[in-house]
Coordinates of C-alpha atoms in Angstrom, one line a residue:
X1 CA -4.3 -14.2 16.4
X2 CA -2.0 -12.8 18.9
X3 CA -3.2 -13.4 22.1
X4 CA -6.9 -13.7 23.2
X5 CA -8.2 -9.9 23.3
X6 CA -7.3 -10.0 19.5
X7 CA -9.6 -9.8 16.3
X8 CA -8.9 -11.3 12.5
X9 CA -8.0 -8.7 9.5
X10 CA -10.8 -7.2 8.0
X11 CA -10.1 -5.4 4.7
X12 CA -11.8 -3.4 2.4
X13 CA -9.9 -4.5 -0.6
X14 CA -10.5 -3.7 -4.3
X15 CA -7.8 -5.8 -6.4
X16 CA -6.8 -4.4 -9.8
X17 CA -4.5 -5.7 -11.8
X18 CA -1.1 -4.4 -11.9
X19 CA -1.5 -1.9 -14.9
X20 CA -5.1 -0.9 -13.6
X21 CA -3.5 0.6 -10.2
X22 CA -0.8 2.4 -12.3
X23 CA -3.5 3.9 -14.3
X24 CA -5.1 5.1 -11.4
X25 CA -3.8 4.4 -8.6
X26 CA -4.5 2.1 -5.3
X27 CA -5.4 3.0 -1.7
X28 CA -6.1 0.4 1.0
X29 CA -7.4 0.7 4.4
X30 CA -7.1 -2.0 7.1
X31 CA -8.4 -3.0 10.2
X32 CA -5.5 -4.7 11.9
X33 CA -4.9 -7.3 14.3
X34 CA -4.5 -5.8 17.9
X35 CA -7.1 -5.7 20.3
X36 CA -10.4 -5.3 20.1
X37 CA -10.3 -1.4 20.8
X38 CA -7.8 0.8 18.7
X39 CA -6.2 3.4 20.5
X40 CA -6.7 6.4 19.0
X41 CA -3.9 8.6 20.6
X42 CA -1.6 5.8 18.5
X43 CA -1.2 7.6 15.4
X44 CA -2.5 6.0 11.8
X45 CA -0.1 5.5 9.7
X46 CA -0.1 6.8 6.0
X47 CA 2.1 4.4 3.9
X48 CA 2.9 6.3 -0.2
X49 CA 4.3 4.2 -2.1
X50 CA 7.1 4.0 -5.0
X51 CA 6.6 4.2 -8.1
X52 CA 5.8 0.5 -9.4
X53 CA 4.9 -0.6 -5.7
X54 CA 2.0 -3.2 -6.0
X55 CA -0.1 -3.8 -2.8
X56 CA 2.4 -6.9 -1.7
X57 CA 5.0 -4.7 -1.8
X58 CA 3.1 -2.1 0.7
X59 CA 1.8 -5.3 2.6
X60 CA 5.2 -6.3 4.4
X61 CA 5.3 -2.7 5.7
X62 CA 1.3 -2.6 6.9
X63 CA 2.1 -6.4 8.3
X64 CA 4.7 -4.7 9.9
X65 CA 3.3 -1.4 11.8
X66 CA -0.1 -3.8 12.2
X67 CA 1.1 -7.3 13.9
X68 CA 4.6 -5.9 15.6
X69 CA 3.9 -1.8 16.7
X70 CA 0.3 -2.7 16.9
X71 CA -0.6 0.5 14.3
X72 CA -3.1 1.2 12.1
X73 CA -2.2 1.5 8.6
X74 CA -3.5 2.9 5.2
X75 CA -1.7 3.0 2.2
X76 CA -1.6 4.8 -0.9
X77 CA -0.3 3.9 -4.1
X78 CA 0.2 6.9 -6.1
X79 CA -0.8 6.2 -10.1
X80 CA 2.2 6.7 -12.5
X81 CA 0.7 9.6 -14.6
X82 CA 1.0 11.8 -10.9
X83 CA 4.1 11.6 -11.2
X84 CA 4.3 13.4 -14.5
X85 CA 0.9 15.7 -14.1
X86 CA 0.7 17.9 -11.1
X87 CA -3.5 17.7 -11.7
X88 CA -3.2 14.2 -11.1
X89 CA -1.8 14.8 -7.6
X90 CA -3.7 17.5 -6.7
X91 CA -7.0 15.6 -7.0
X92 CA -5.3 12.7 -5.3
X93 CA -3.9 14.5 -2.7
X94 CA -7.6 16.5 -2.2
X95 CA -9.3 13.1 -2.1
X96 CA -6.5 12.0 0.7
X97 CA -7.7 15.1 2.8
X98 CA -11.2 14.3 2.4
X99 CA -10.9 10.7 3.9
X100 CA -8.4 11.6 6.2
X101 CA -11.0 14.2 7.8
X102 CA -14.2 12.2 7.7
X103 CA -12.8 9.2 8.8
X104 CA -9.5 9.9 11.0
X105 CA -10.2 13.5 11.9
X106 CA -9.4 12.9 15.5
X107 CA -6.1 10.7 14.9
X108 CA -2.1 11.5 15.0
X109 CA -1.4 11.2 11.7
X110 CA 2.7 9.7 11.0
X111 CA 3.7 9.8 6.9
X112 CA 6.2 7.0 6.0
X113 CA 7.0 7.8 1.9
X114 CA 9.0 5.6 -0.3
X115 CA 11.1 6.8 -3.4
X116 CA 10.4 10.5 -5.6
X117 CA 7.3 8.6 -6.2
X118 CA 5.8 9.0 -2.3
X119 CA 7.4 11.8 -1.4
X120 CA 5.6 13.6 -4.7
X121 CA 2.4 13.1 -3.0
X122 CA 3.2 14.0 0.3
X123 CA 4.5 17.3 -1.1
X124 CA 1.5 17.8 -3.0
X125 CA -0.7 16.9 0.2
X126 CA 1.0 19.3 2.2
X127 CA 0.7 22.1 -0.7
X128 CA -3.3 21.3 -0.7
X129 CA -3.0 21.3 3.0
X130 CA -1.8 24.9 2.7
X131 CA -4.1 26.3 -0.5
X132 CA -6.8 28.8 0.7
X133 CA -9.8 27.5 -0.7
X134 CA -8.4 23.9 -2.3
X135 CA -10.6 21.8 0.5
X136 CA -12.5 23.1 3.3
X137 CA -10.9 25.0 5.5
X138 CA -11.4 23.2 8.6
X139 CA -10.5 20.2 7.6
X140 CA -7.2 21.2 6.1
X141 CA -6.2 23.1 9.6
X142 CA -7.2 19.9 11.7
X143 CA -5.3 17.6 9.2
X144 CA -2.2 19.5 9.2
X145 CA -2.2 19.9 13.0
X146 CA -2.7 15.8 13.3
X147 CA 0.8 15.2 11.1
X148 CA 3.3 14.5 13.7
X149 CA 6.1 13.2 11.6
X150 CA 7.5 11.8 8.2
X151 CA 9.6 9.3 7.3
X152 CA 11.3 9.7 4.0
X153 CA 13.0 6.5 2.6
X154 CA 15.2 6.6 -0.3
X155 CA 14.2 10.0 -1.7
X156 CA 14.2 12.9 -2.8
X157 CA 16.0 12.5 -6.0
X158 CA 17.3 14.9 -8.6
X159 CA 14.7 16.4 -11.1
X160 CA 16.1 15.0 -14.6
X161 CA 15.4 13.1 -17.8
X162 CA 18.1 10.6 -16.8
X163 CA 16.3 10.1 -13.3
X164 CA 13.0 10.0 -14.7
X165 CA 14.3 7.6 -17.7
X166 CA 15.8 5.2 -15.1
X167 CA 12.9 5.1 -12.1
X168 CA 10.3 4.3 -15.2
X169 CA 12.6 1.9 -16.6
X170 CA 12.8 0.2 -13.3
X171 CA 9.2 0.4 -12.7
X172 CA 8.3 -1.0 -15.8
X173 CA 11.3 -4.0 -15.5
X174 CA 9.3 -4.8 -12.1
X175 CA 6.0 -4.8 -13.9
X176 CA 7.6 -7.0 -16.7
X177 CA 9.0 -9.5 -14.0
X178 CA 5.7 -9.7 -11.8
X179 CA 3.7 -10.5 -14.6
X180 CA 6.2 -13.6 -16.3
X181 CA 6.4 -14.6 -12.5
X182 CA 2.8 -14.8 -12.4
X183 CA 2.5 -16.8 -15.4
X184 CA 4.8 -19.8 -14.2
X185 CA 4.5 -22.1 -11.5
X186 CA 6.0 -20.5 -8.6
X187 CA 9.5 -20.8 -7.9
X188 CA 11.2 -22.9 -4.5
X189 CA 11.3 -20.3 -2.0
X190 CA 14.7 -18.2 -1.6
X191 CA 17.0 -19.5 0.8
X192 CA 17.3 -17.5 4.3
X193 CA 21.0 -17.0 4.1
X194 CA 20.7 -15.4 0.4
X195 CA 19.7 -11.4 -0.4
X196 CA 17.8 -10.2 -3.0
X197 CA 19.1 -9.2 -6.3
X198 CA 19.8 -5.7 -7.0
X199 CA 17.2 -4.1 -9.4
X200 CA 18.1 -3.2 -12.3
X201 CA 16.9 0.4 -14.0
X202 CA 18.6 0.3 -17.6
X203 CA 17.4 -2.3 -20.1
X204 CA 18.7 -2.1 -24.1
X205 CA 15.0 -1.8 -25.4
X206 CA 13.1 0.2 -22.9
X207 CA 15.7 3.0 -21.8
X208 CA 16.3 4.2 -25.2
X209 CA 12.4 4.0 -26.1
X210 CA 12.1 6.4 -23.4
X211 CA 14.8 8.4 -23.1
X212 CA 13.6 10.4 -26.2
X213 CA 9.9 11.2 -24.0
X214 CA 11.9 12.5 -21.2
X215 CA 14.3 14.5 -23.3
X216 CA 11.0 16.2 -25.3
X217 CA 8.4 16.2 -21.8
X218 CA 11.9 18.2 -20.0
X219 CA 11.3 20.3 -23.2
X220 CA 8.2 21.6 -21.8
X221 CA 8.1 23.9 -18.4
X222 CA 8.3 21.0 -16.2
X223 CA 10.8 22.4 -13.8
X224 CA 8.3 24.2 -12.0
X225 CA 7.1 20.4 -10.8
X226 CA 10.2 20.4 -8.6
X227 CA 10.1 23.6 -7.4
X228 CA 6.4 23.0 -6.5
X229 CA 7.6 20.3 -4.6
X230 CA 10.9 21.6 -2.9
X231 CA 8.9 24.5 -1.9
X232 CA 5.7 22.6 -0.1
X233 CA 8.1 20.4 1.6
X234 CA 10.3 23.2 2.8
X235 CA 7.9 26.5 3.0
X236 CA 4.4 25.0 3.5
X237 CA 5.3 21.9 5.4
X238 CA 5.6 23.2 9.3
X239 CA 9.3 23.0 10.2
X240 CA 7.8 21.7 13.7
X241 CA 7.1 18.4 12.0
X242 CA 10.3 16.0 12.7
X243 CA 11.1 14.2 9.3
X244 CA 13.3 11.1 9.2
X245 CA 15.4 9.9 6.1
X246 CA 16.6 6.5 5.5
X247 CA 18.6 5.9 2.4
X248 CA 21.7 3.9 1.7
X249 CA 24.9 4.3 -0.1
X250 CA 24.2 1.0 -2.2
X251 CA 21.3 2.7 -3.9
X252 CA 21.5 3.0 -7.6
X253 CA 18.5 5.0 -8.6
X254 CA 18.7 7.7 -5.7
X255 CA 22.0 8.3 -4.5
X256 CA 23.4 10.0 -0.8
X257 CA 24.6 12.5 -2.9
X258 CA 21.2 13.6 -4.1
X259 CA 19.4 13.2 -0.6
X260 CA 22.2 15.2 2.1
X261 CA 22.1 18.2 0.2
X262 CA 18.2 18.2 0.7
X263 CA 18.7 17.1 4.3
X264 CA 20.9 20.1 5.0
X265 CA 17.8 22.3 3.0
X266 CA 15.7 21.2 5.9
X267 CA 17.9 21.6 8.6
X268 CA 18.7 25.2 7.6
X269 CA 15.3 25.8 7.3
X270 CA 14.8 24.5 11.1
X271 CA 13.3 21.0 10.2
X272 CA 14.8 18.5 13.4
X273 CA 15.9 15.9 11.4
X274 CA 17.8 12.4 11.4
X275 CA 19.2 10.4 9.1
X276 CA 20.1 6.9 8.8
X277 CA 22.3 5.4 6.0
X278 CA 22.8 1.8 5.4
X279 CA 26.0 0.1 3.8
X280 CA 24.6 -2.4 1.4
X281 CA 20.9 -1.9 0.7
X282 CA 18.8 -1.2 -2.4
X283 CA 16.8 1.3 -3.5
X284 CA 13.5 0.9 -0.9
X285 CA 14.7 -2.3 0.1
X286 CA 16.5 -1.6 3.6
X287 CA 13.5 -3.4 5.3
X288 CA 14.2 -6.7 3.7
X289 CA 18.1 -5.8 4.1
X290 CA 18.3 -4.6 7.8
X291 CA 14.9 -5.8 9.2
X292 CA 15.8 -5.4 13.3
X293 CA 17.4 -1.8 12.4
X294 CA 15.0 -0.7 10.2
X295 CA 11.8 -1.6 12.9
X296 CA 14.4 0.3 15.9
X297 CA 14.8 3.0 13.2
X298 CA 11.0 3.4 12.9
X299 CA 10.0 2.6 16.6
X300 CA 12.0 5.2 17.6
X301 CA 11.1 8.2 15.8
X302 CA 7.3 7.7 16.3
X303 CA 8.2 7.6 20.4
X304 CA 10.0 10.7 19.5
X305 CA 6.9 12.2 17.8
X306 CA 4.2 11.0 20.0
X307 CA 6.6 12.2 22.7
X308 CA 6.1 15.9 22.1
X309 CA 4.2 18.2 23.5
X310 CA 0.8 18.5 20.5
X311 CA -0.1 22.2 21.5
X312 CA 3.7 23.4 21.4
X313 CA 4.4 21.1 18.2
X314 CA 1.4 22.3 16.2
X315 CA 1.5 26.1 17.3

Protein backbone atom coordinates (compact mmCIF):
# COMPACT_ATOMS: atom_id res chain seq x y z
CA UNK A 1 0.00 0.00 0.00
CA UNK A 2 1.24 3.44 -0.79
CA UNK A 3 -0.69 5.75 0.95
CA UNK A 4 -4.41 5.55 1.98
CA UNK A 5 -6.42 6.23 -1.37
CA UNK A 6 -4.51 3.02 -2.62
CA UNK A 7 -5.83 -0.50 -3.63
CA UNK A 8 -3.90 -4.15 -3.52
CA UNK A 9 -2.66 -5.90 -7.06
CA UNK A 10 -5.26 -7.68 -8.65
CA UNK A 11 -4.07 -10.01 -11.49
CA UNK A 12 -5.37 -12.03 -13.88
CA UNK A 13 -2.60 -14.42 -14.08
CA UNK A 14 -2.27 -17.78 -15.91
CA UNK A 15 1.19 -19.45 -14.89
CA UNK A 16 2.81 -21.85 -17.43
CA UNK A 17 5.77 -23.21 -17.14
CA UNK A 18 8.78 -21.88 -18.80
CA UNK A 19 8.63 -24.00 -22.03
CA UNK A 20 4.77 -23.74 -22.16
CA UNK A 21 5.03 -19.68 -22.67
CA UNK A 22 7.80 -20.31 -25.26
CA UNK A 23 5.50 -22.47 -27.05
CA UNK A 24 2.91 -20.06 -27.10
CA UNK A 25 3.54 -17.28 -25.69
CA UNK A 26 2.43 -15.17 -22.30
CA UNK A 27 0.44 -12.00 -21.91
CA UNK A 28 -0.45 -10.45 -18.52
CA UNK A 29 -2.58 -7.72 -17.61
CA UNK A 30 -2.52 -5.93 -14.21
CA UNK A 31 -4.41 -3.76 -12.14
CA UNK A 32 -1.75 -1.83 -10.24
CA UNK A 33 -1.36 -0.16 -7.09
CA UNK A 34 -2.28 3.63 -7.38
CA UNK A 35 -5.35 5.05 -6.45
CA UNK A 36 -8.54 3.91 -6.55
CA UNK A 37 -9.36 5.63 -9.94
CA UNK A 38 -6.89 5.19 -12.97
CA UNK A 39 -6.37 8.02 -15.03
CA UNK A 40 -7.05 7.29 -18.29
CA UNK A 41 -5.23 10.24 -20.08
CA UNK A 42 -1.99 8.30 -18.43
CA UNK A 43 -1.14 6.15 -21.19
CA UNK A 44 -1.09 2.02 -20.68
CA UNK A 45 1.85 0.72 -21.14
CA UNK A 46 2.56 -2.25 -23.57
CA UNK A 47 5.68 -4.10 -22.18
CA UNK A 48 7.22 -7.00 -25.41
CA UNK A 49 9.46 -8.83 -24.21
CA UNK A 50 12.91 -10.63 -25.25
CA UNK A 51 13.30 -13.58 -26.37
CA UNK A 52 13.60 -16.06 -23.21
CA UNK A 53 11.99 -13.33 -20.92
CA UNK A 54 9.85 -15.17 -18.24
CA UNK A 55 7.14 -13.12 -16.46
CA UNK A 56 9.76 -12.23 -13.44
CA UNK A 57 11.81 -10.82 -15.85
CA UNK A 58 8.85 -8.43 -17.20
CA UNK A 59 7.73 -8.07 -13.53
CA UNK A 60 10.60 -5.57 -12.34
CA UNK A 61 9.69 -3.45 -15.30
CA UNK A 62 5.54 -3.60 -14.60
CA UNK A 63 6.68 -3.13 -10.69
CA UNK A 64 8.39 -0.37 -12.00
CA UNK A 65 5.88 1.78 -14.30
CA UNK A 66 3.04 0.41 -11.61
CA UNK A 67 4.38 1.42 -7.90
CA UNK A 68 6.97 4.50 -8.99
CA UNK A 69 5.14 6.33 -12.44
CA UNK A 70 1.88 5.12 -11.14
CA UNK A 71 1.12 3.42 -14.91
CA UNK A 72 -0.78 0.77 -15.99
CA UNK A 73 0.94 -2.06 -17.53
CA UNK A 74 0.38 -5.12 -19.83
CA UNK A 75 2.87 -7.28 -21.08
CA UNK A 76 3.46 -9.58 -23.73
CA UNK A 77 5.70 -12.22 -24.06
CA UNK A 78 6.12 -13.02 -27.62
CA UNK A 79 6.45 -17.19 -28.15
CA UNK A 80 9.77 -18.32 -29.74
CA UNK A 81 8.39 -19.89 -32.97
CA UNK A 82 7.21 -15.79 -33.86
CA UNK A 83 10.25 -15.21 -34.08
CA UNK A 84 11.01 -17.53 -36.86
CA UNK A 85 7.24 -17.61 -38.52
CA UNK A 86 5.78 -14.36 -39.65
CA UNK A 87 2.07 -16.38 -39.17
CA UNK A 88 2.87 -16.65 -35.78
CA UNK A 89 3.08 -12.94 -35.31
CA UNK A 90 0.52 -11.90 -37.31
CA UNK A 91 -2.11 -13.80 -35.29
CA UNK A 92 -0.41 -12.48 -32.23
CA UNK A 93 -0.13 -9.13 -33.25
CA UNK A 94 -4.15 -9.36 -34.57
CA UNK A 95 -5.14 -10.78 -31.10
CA UNK A 96 -3.02 -7.66 -29.49
CA UNK A 97 -5.31 -5.29 -31.58
CA UNK A 98 -8.34 -6.97 -30.64
CA UNK A 99 -7.77 -6.53 -26.78
CA UNK A 100 -6.29 -3.34 -27.13
CA UNK A 101 -9.59 -2.06 -28.76
CA UNK A 102 -12.27 -3.67 -26.60
CA UNK A 103 -10.54 -3.11 -23.58
CA UNK A 104 -8.24 0.09 -23.84
CA UNK A 105 -9.83 1.79 -26.90
CA UNK A 106 -9.93 5.07 -25.20
CA UNK A 107 -6.28 4.97 -23.65
CA UNK A 108 -2.69 6.57 -24.87
CA UNK A 109 -1.09 3.72 -25.74
CA UNK A 110 3.32 3.97 -24.92
CA UNK A 111 5.31 0.57 -26.47
CA UNK A 112 8.54 -0.19 -24.40
CA UNK A 113 10.16 -3.38 -26.52
CA UNK A 114 13.12 -5.37 -25.39
CA UNK A 115 15.73 -7.19 -27.78
CA UNK A 116 14.89 -8.32 -31.90
CA UNK A 117 12.55 -10.45 -29.98
CA UNK A 118 9.96 -7.30 -28.91
CA UNK A 119 10.71 -5.13 -31.48
CA UNK A 120 9.55 -8.23 -34.08
CA UNK A 121 6.11 -7.84 -32.64
CA UNK A 122 5.85 -4.31 -32.51
CA UNK A 123 6.78 -4.30 -36.27
CA UNK A 124 4.32 -6.80 -36.99
CA UNK A 125 1.59 -4.93 -34.88
CA UNK A 126 2.20 -1.90 -36.67
CA UNK A 127 2.17 -3.84 -40.19
CA UNK A 128 -1.45 -5.27 -38.99
CA UNK A 129 -2.19 -1.80 -37.86
CA UNK A 130 -1.67 -0.77 -41.46
CA UNK A 131 -3.32 -4.00 -43.53
CA UNK A 132 -6.62 -3.05 -45.29
CA UNK A 133 -8.78 -5.68 -44.19
CA UNK A 134 -6.39 -7.67 -41.44
CA UNK A 135 -8.76 -6.37 -38.33
CA UNK A 136 -11.62 -4.13 -38.41
CA UNK A 137 -11.00 -1.12 -39.67
CA UNK A 138 -12.01 1.03 -36.98
CA UNK A 139 -10.33 -0.43 -34.52
CA UNK A 140 -7.03 -0.41 -36.27
CA UNK A 141 -7.36 3.66 -37.07
CA UNK A 142 -8.22 4.26 -33.26
CA UNK A 143 -5.35 2.00 -32.09
CA UNK A 144 -2.75 3.57 -34.24
CA UNK A 145 -3.89 7.08 -33.38
CA UNK A 146 -3.64 6.05 -29.38
CA UNK A 147 0.42 5.05 -29.87
CA UNK A 148 2.16 7.94 -28.62
CA UNK A 149 5.65 6.65 -28.39
CA UNK A 150 8.17 3.54 -28.36
CA UNK A 151 10.92 2.75 -26.51
CA UNK A 152 13.32 0.38 -28.11
CA UNK A 153 15.88 -1.20 -25.69
CA UNK A 154 18.78 -3.08 -27.03
CA UNK A 155 17.46 -3.71 -30.59
CA UNK A 156 17.24 -3.96 -33.65
CA UNK A 157 19.91 -6.42 -34.48
CA UNK A 158 21.31 -7.66 -37.74
CA UNK A 159 19.26 -10.36 -39.71
CA UNK A 160 21.81 -13.48 -39.69
CA UNK A 161 22.37 -17.14 -38.85
CA UNK A 162 25.20 -16.01 -36.45
CA UNK A 163 22.59 -13.58 -34.67
CA UNK A 164 19.94 -15.87 -34.62
CA UNK A 165 22.43 -18.89 -33.50
CA UNK A 166 23.60 -16.75 -30.61
CA UNK A 167 20.10 -14.95 -29.17
CA UNK A 168 18.65 -18.85 -29.18
CA UNK A 169 21.62 -19.97 -27.65
CA UNK A 170 21.29 -17.41 -25.00
CA UNK A 171 17.71 -17.99 -24.63
CA UNK A 172 17.99 -21.48 -24.15
CA UNK A 173 21.33 -21.00 -21.61
CA UNK A 174 18.71 -18.83 -19.49
CA UNK A 175 16.09 -21.55 -19.75
CA UNK A 176 18.71 -24.16 -18.79
CA UNK A 177 19.81 -21.96 -15.70
CA UNK A 178 16.20 -21.05 -14.40
CA UNK A 179 15.24 -24.49 -14.42
CA UNK A 180 18.64 -26.11 -12.32
CA UNK A 181 17.97 -22.89 -10.09
CA UNK A 182 14.66 -24.00 -9.55
CA UNK A 183 15.56 -27.36 -8.58
CA UNK A 184 17.95 -26.32 -5.63
CA UNK A 185 17.38 -24.64 -2.60
CA UNK A 186 17.72 -21.10 -3.29
CA UNK A 187 20.87 -19.42 -3.14
CA UNK A 188 21.98 -16.37 -0.21
CA UNK A 189 20.88 -13.34 -1.84
CA UNK A 190 23.58 -11.35 -4.11
CA UNK A 191 25.33 -8.75 -2.28
CA UNK A 192 24.33 -5.00 -3.08
CA UNK A 193 27.72 -3.80 -4.01
CA UNK A 194 28.12 -6.81 -6.65
CA UNK A 195 26.61 -6.71 -10.61
CA UNK A 196 25.26 -9.45 -12.36
CA UNK A 197 27.21 -11.72 -14.49
CA UNK A 198 27.36 -11.11 -18.14
CA UNK A 199 25.28 -13.68 -20.15
CA UNK A 200 26.68 -15.73 -21.97
CA UNK A 201 25.33 -16.67 -25.77
CA UNK A 202 27.87 -19.46 -27.07
CA UNK A 203 27.98 -22.80 -25.31
CA UNK A 204 30.26 -25.97 -26.92
CA UNK A 205 27.08 -28.22 -27.21
CA UNK A 206 24.17 -26.07 -28.09
CA UNK A 207 25.79 -23.36 -30.69
CA UNK A 208 27.03 -25.98 -33.01
CA UNK A 209 23.59 -28.05 -32.68
CA UNK A 210 22.10 -25.05 -33.97
CA UNK A 211 24.27 -23.42 -36.09
CA UNK A 212 23.49 -25.99 -38.84
CA UNK A 213 19.34 -25.02 -38.52
CA UNK A 214 20.11 -21.47 -39.05
CA UNK A 215 22.64 -22.06 -41.84
CA UNK A 216 19.69 -24.45 -43.69
CA UNK A 217 16.33 -22.09 -42.28
CA UNK A 218 18.67 -18.85 -43.97
CA UNK A 219 18.54 -21.30 -46.95
CA UNK A 220 15.05 -20.63 -47.38
CA UNK A 221 13.50 -16.93 -48.44
CA UNK A 222 13.67 -15.71 -45.01
CA UNK A 223 15.10 -12.37 -45.83
CA UNK A 224 11.98 -11.04 -46.66
CA UNK A 225 11.23 -11.36 -42.55
CA UNK A 226 13.56 -8.40 -42.12
CA UNK A 227 12.55 -6.45 -44.78
CA UNK A 228 8.92 -6.95 -43.57
CA UNK A 229 10.01 -5.67 -40.48
CA UNK A 230 12.38 -2.64 -41.52
CA UNK A 231 9.68 -1.58 -43.64
CA UNK A 232 6.59 -1.49 -41.04
CA UNK A 233 8.83 0.17 -38.64
CA UNK A 234 10.01 2.72 -41.12
CA UNK A 235 7.05 3.10 -43.87
CA UNK A 236 3.92 1.93 -41.92
CA UNK A 237 4.82 3.16 -38.52
CA UNK A 238 3.80 7.14 -38.47
CA UNK A 239 7.07 9.07 -38.43
CA UNK A 240 4.97 11.43 -35.92
CA UNK A 241 5.41 8.70 -33.22
CA UNK A 242 8.75 9.75 -31.13
CA UNK A 243 10.80 6.45 -30.64
CA UNK A 244 13.50 6.19 -28.00
CA UNK A 245 16.56 3.72 -28.10
CA UNK A 246 18.54 2.59 -25.21
CA UNK A 247 21.38 0.25 -25.89
CA UNK A 248 24.87 0.06 -24.50
CA UNK A 249 28.27 -0.44 -25.78
CA UNK A 250 28.90 -3.50 -23.35
CA UNK A 251 26.28 -5.47 -25.21
CA UNK A 252 27.40 -8.64 -26.70
CA UNK A 253 24.48 -9.98 -28.53
CA UNK A 254 23.27 -6.62 -30.14
CA UNK A 255 25.95 -4.27 -30.68
CA UNK A 256 25.93 -0.03 -31.28
CA UNK A 257 27.16 -0.85 -34.40
CA UNK A 258 24.08 -2.70 -35.51
CA UNK A 259 21.52 -0.21 -33.79
CA UNK A 260 22.95 3.74 -35.08
CA UNK A 261 22.79 2.76 -38.47
CA UNK A 262 18.98 1.97 -37.92
CA UNK A 263 18.67 5.11 -35.76
CA UNK A 264 20.01 7.26 -38.60
CA UNK A 265 17.19 5.07 -40.96
CA UNK A 266 14.64 6.69 -38.80
CA UNK A 267 15.94 9.97 -38.51
CA UNK A 268 16.22 10.35 -42.35
CA UNK A 269 12.94 9.12 -42.61
CA UNK A 270 11.69 12.06 -40.08
CA UNK A 271 11.24 9.83 -36.95
CA UNK A 272 12.26 12.49 -33.70
CA UNK A 273 14.43 10.29 -32.07
CA UNK A 274 16.84 9.92 -28.92
CA UNK A 275 19.18 7.77 -28.00
CA UNK A 276 20.86 6.82 -24.86
CA UNK A 277 24.01 4.55 -24.61
CA UNK A 278 25.34 3.18 -21.46
CA UNK A 279 29.16 2.27 -20.70
CA UNK A 280 28.93 -1.05 -19.01
CA UNK A 281 25.51 -2.75 -19.35
CA UNK A 282 24.26 -6.04 -20.75
CA UNK A 283 22.14 -6.97 -23.26
CA UNK A 284 18.46 -5.80 -21.65
CA UNK A 285 19.92 -5.42 -18.44
CA UNK A 286 20.58 -1.47 -18.16
CA UNK A 287 17.64 -1.33 -15.59
CA UNK A 288 19.38 -3.46 -13.16
CA UNK A 289 22.80 -1.62 -14.21
CA UNK A 290 21.68 2.06 -14.16
CA UNK A 291 18.39 2.00 -12.21
CA UNK A 292 18.00 6.05 -11.36
CA UNK A 293 19.07 6.72 -15.22
CA UNK A 294 17.19 4.30 -16.72
CA UNK A 295 13.62 5.51 -14.70
CA UNK A 296 14.84 9.58 -15.74
CA UNK A 297 15.42 7.96 -19.25
CA UNK A 298 11.81 6.61 -19.27
CA UNK A 299 10.07 9.44 -17.26
CA UNK A 300 11.17 11.74 -19.59
CA UNK A 301 10.20 10.64 -22.89
CA UNK A 302 6.60 9.71 -21.86
CA UNK A 303 6.32 13.64 -20.53
CA UNK A 304 7.72 14.29 -23.91
CA UNK A 305 4.90 12.13 -25.53
CA UNK A 306 2.03 13.03 -23.40
CA UNK A 307 3.32 16.52 -23.90
CA UNK A 308 2.27 16.84 -27.54
CA UNK A 309 -0.38 18.10 -29.02
CA UNK A 310 -2.81 14.43 -29.91
CA UNK A 311 -4.68 16.13 -33.00
CA UNK A 312 -1.27 17.56 -34.59
CA UNK A 313 0.64 14.22 -33.49
CA UNK A 314 -1.87 11.80 -34.94
CA UNK A 315 -2.83 13.87 -38.16
Amino acid sequence: MIGSRCVSITTHLLRPTTISYWKRGYCEASKHVISNEINKKDPLVVLVGWLGATPRHMGRYQRYYEQIEKKEVIFHIPSLPSMLFQSISKRASKEMIHNLSTKYSDRPLLFHTFSGNGLNFYAHFIKQLCTTGSVDDTQKDQIKKNIVGCIIDSAPPDFSPEMFNKGFTGALLGILHKRKKDSKIPAAPVPKHTTPALPRYEHPIITPLLRPLFWLYFKFPVQRIYLTVRKALLQDQPNNIPQCFVYSKADELITPSQIEPFIKDMKNHGFTVESHVFESSPHCSHYLYYPERYMEITREFVKYCMKLDPNKQHS
